[in-house]
Coordinates of N, CA, C and O in Angstrom, one line a residue:
X1359 N 70.6 -23.2 -119.0 CA 70.7 -22.1 -118.0 C 72.0 -21.9 -117.4 O 72.2 -23.0 -116.6
X1360 N 72.7 -21.0 -117.6 CA 73.9 -21.0 -116.7 C 73.9 -20.0 -115.6 O 73.5 -18.8 -115.4
X1361 N 74.2 -20.5 -114.6 CA 74.3 -19.6 -113.2 C 75.4 -19.4 -112.7 O 76.4 -20.1 -112.7
X1362 N 75.5 -18.0 -112.2 CA 76.8 -17.6 -111.6 C 76.7 -17.2 -110.2 O 75.5 -16.7 -109.8
X1363 N 77.7 -17.2 -109.4 CA 77.7 -16.6 -108.1 C 77.7 -15.1 -108.0 O 77.9 -14.4 -109.0
X1364 N 76.7 -14.5 -107.2 CA 76.5 -13.3 -107.2 C 77.5 -12.4 -107.3 O 77.5 -11.3 -107.8
X1365 N 78.6 -12.8 -106.7 CA 79.9 -12.1 -106.1 C 80.7 -11.8 -107.5 O 81.9 -11.0 -107.8
X1366 N 80.5 -12.7 -108.9 CA 81.3 -12.3 -110.1 C 80.6 -11.3 -110.7 O 81.3 -11.2 -111.9
X1367 N 79.6 -10.9 -110.6 CA 78.7 -10.0 -111.4 C 79.6 -8.5 -111.5 O 79.6 -8.1 -110.3
X1368 N 79.8 -8.1 -112.6 CA 80.1 -6.6 -112.5 C 79.4 -5.4 -112.1 O 78.1 -5.7 -112.3
X1369 N 79.9 -4.3 -111.8 CA 79.0 -3.4 -111.2 C 78.1 -2.9 -112.4 O 78.2 -3.0 -113.4
X1370 N 76.8 -2.9 -111.9 CA 75.8 -2.2 -113.0 C 74.8 -3.4 -113.6 O 74.1 -3.2 -114.2
X1371 N 75.2 -4.6 -113.5 CA 74.9 -5.8 -114.0 C 73.6 -5.9 -113.3 O 73.2 -6.0 -111.9
X1372 N 72.5 -6.4 -113.7 CA 71.2 -6.8 -113.1 C 70.9 -8.5 -113.4 O 71.1 -8.7 -114.3
X1373 N 70.5 -9.3 -112.4 CA 70.4 -10.7 -112.3 C 69.1 -11.0 -111.5 O 68.6 -10.3 -110.8
X1374 N 68.7 -12.3 -111.7 CA 67.6 -12.8 -110.9 C 68.2 -13.7 -110.2 O 69.0 -14.7 -110.6
X1375 N 67.7 -13.7 -109.0 CA 68.2 -14.9 -108.0 C 67.6 -16.2 -108.3 O 66.5 -16.3 -108.4
X1376 N 68.4 -17.2 -108.4 CA 67.6 -18.6 -108.7 C 68.0 -19.6 -107.5 O 66.9 -20.4 -107.5
X1377 N 69.1 -19.5 -106.8 CA 69.4 -20.3 -105.5 C 70.0 -19.8 -104.9 O 71.0 -19.3 -105.0
X1378 N 69.6 -20.0 -103.4 CA 70.5 -19.5 -102.3 C 71.0 -21.0 -101.7 O 70.7 -21.7 -101.1
X1379 N 72.6 -20.9 -102.0 CA 73.2 -22.2 -101.3 C 73.7 -22.2 -99.8 O 75.1 -22.3 -99.6
X1380 N 72.9 -21.8 -99.1 CA 73.2 -21.8 -97.6 C 72.0 -22.3 -96.8 O 71.0 -21.9 -97.2
X1381 N 72.4 -22.4 -95.6 CA 71.2 -23.0 -94.8 C 71.3 -22.0 -93.4 O 72.3 -21.4 -93.1
X1382 N 70.5 -22.3 -92.7 CA 70.5 -21.7 -91.0 C 70.2 -20.0 -91.2 O 69.4 -19.5 -91.9
X1383 N 71.0 -19.7 -90.2 CA 70.8 -18.2 -89.6 C 71.0 -17.2 -91.0 O 70.5 -16.4 -91.5
X1384 N 72.1 -17.7 -91.8 CA 72.5 -16.8 -92.8 C 71.2 -16.8 -93.8 O 71.2 -15.8 -94.7
X1385 N 70.9 -17.9 -94.1 CA 69.7 -17.8 -95.1 C 68.6 -17.2 -94.8 O 68.0 -16.6 -95.5
X1386 N 68.1 -17.3 -93.5 CA 67.1 -16.5 -93.1 C 67.4 -14.9 -93.2 O 66.6 -14.2 -93.3
X1387 N 68.5 -14.6 -92.8 CA 68.9 -13.0 -93.0 C 69.0 -12.6 -94.4 O 68.1 -11.6 -94.6
X1388 N 69.3 -13.6 -95.2 CA 69.3 -13.3 -96.8 C 67.5 -13.0 -97.2 O 67.5 -11.9 -97.7
X1389 N 66.9 -13.9 -96.9 CA 65.7 -13.9 -97.3 C 65.0 -12.8 -96.5 O 63.9 -12.0 -97.0
X1390 N 65.3 -12.4 -95.1 CA 64.4 -11.1 -94.4 C 64.9 -10.0 -95.2 O 64.5 -8.9 -95.4
X1391 N 66.3 -9.7 -95.7 CA 66.9 -8.7 -96.4 C 66.1 -8.8 -98.1 O 66.2 -7.9 -98.7
X1392 N 65.1 -9.8 -98.3 CA 64.7 -9.7 -99.6 C 65.1 -10.4 -100.9 O 64.8 -10.4 -101.7
X1393 N 66.1 -11.2 -100.5 CA 67.0 -11.9 -101.2 C 66.4 -13.5 -101.7 O 66.7 -14.2 -100.6
X1394 N 65.2 -13.2 -102.3 CA 64.8 -14.7 -102.4 C 64.7 -15.6 -103.8 O 65.0 -14.4 -104.7
X1395 N 64.5 -16.7 -104.2 CA 64.5 -16.9 -105.5 C 63.4 -16.0 -106.2 O 62.2 -15.8 -105.8
X1396 N 63.8 -16.0 -107.7 CA 62.9 -14.8 -108.6 C 63.2 -13.6 -108.5 O 62.4 -12.8 -109.1
X1397 N 63.9 -13.2 -107.4 CA 64.0 -11.5 -107.0 C 65.1 -11.0 -107.9 O 66.0 -11.6 -108.2
X1398 N 65.2 -9.6 -108.4 CA 66.0 -9.0 -109.2 C 67.0 -8.4 -108.4 O 66.5 -7.9 -107.3
X1399 N 68.3 -8.6 -108.4 CA 68.9 -8.0 -107.7 C 70.2 -7.3 -108.8 O 70.5 -7.8 -109.6
X1400 N 70.6 -5.9 -108.3 CA 71.5 -5.0 -109.0 C 72.7 -4.8 -108.6 O 72.8 -4.6 -106.8
X1401 N 73.9 -5.2 -108.9 CA 75.1 -4.6 -108.3 C 75.3 -3.3 -108.5 O 75.4 -2.7 -109.4
X1402 N 75.4 -2.5 -107.5 CA 75.5 -1.0 -107.5 C 76.8 -0.7 -107.4 O 77.3 0.6 -108.1
X1403 N 77.8 -0.9 -106.4 CA 79.0 -0.4 -106.2 C 79.8 -1.5 -105.1 O 79.4 -2.2 -104.3
X1404 N 81.2 -1.5 -105.4 CA 81.8 -2.0 -104.8 C 83.0 -0.9 -103.6 O 83.1 -0.1 -104.1
X1405 N 83.2 -1.5 -102.3 CA 84.1 -0.8 -102.0 C 85.7 -0.5 -102.4 O 85.6 -1.3 -103.4
X1406 N 86.3 0.2 -102.0 CA 87.4 0.6 -102.4 C 88.3 -0.9 -102.6 O 89.1 -0.8 -103.3
X1407 N 88.0 -1.8 -101.6 CA 89.1 -2.9 -101.3 C 88.3 -4.0 -102.1 O 88.6 -5.4 -101.8
X1408 N 87.0 -4.0 -102.6 CA 86.1 -4.8 -103.5 C 85.4 -5.4 -102.3 O 84.5 -6.8 -102.8
X1409 N 85.4 -5.4 -101.1 CA 84.5 -6.4 -100.3 C 84.0 -5.0 -98.9 O 84.8 -4.7 -98.3
X1410 N 82.6 -4.8 -98.7 CA 81.9 -5.6 -99.1 C 81.4 -4.9 -100.5 O 81.9 -4.2 -100.9
X1411 N 80.0 -5.4 -101.4 CA 79.4 -4.7 -102.4 C 78.3 -4.3 -102.0 O 77.3 -5.0 -101.1
X1412 N 77.9 -3.4 -102.8 CA 76.7 -2.8 -102.3 C 75.3 -3.4 -103.1 O 75.6 -3.1 -104.7
X1413 N 74.1 -4.1 -103.1 CA 73.4 -4.4 -104.0 C 71.9 -3.7 -103.8 O 71.5 -3.5 -102.9
X1414 N 71.2 -3.5 -104.9 CA 69.7 -2.9 -104.8 C 69.0 -4.2 -104.8 O 68.8 -5.1 -105.8
X1415 N 67.9 -4.5 -103.9 CA 66.9 -5.6 -104.1 C 65.9 -4.7 -103.5 O 65.3 -4.6 -102.5
X1416 N 64.5 -5.2 -104.3 CA 63.4 -4.4 -104.0 C 63.3 -3.0 -103.5 O 62.7 -2.9 -102.6
X1417 N 64.0 -2.2 -104.1 CA 64.2 -0.7 -104.1 C 65.2 -0.5 -102.8 O 65.4 0.6 -102.4
X1418 N 65.6 -1.5 -102.1 CA 66.4 -1.2 -101.1 C 67.8 -1.7 -101.3 O 68.5 -2.4 -102.1
X1419 N 68.9 -0.7 -100.5 CA 70.4 -1.1 -100.8 C 70.9 -2.2 -99.8 O 70.3 -1.8 -98.5
X1420 N 71.6 -3.0 -100.1 CA 71.8 -3.9 -99.0 C 73.4 -4.1 -99.2 O 73.9 -4.1 -100.4
X1421 N 74.2 -4.3 -98.1 CA 75.6 -4.6 -98.6 C 75.8 -6.0 -98.1 O 75.5 -6.4 -97.1
X1422 N 76.6 -7.0 -98.9 CA 77.1 -8.4 -98.8 C 78.2 -8.6 -98.9 O 79.2 -8.0 -99.6
X1423 N 79.0 -9.1 -98.2 CA 80.2 -9.4 -98.1 C 80.5 -10.6 -99.3 O 79.6 -11.6 -99.7
X1424 N 81.7 -10.8 -99.6 CA 82.0 -11.6 -100.9 C 81.8 -13.0 -100.5 O 81.0 -13.7 -101.3
X1425 N 82.4 -13.3 -99.4 CA 82.0 -14.8 -99.3 C 80.4 -15.0 -99.3 O 79.9 -16.3 -99.6
X1426 N 79.5 -14.1 -98.5 CA 78.1 -14.4 -98.4 C 77.5 -14.5 -99.8 O 76.6 -15.3 -100.0
X1427 N 78.0 -13.5 -100.9 CA 77.4 -13.2 -102.1 C 77.8 -14.4 -102.9 O 77.0 -14.6 -103.6
X1428 N 78.8 -15.2 -103.0 CA 79.1 -16.1 -103.6 C 78.1 -17.4 -103.4 O 78.2 -18.4 -104.2
X1429 N 77.4 -17.5 -102.1 CA 76.4 -18.7 -102.3 C 75.4 -18.2 -102.5 O 74.3 -19.1 -102.8
X1430 N 75.0 -17.0 -103.5 CA 73.9 -16.8 -104.2 C 74.0 -17.0 -105.4 O 74.9 -16.3 -106.2
X1431 N 73.3 -17.9 -106.1 CA 73.3 -18.2 -107.8 C 72.3 -17.4 -108.4 O 71.2 -17.5 -108.0
X1432 N 72.8 -16.9 -109.4 CA 71.9 -15.9 -110.2 C 72.1 -16.2 -111.7 O 72.8 -16.8 -112.1
X1433 N 71.1 -15.7 -112.3 CA 70.9 -15.6 -113.7 C 71.1 -14.5 -114.2 O 70.2 -13.5 -114.0
X1434 N 71.7 -13.8 -115.0 CA 71.8 -12.4 -115.5 C 70.6 -12.4 -116.3 O 70.1 -13.0 -117.1
X1435 N 70.3 -10.9 -116.4 CA 69.3 -10.1 -117.2 C 69.8 -9.3 -118.3 O 68.9 -9.1 -119.2
X1436 N 70.9 -8.9 -118.0 CA 71.4 -7.8 -118.9 C 73.0 -8.0 -118.6 O 73.4 -8.6 -117.7
X1437 N 73.7 -7.6 -119.7 CA 75.1 -7.6 -119.3 C 75.8 -6.4 -119.1 O 75.3 -5.2 -119.4

């Protein structure tokens, strides 16, 4: 199983969260937003400058900075 950082996925790609490589307040915030292991997440749109990126998680839209998304490891479910 190959895991990729979430920030490397192209727009339109869907993946399943496998591991969150961060602790403390940021981890808690991501989990409050619904980013927990085994949850599907879809890359919806990138801003004009490429940061932040809009993701769909559990029917909600969330924006994550490139740096924060790089700490979420996912496995793609489509290409």
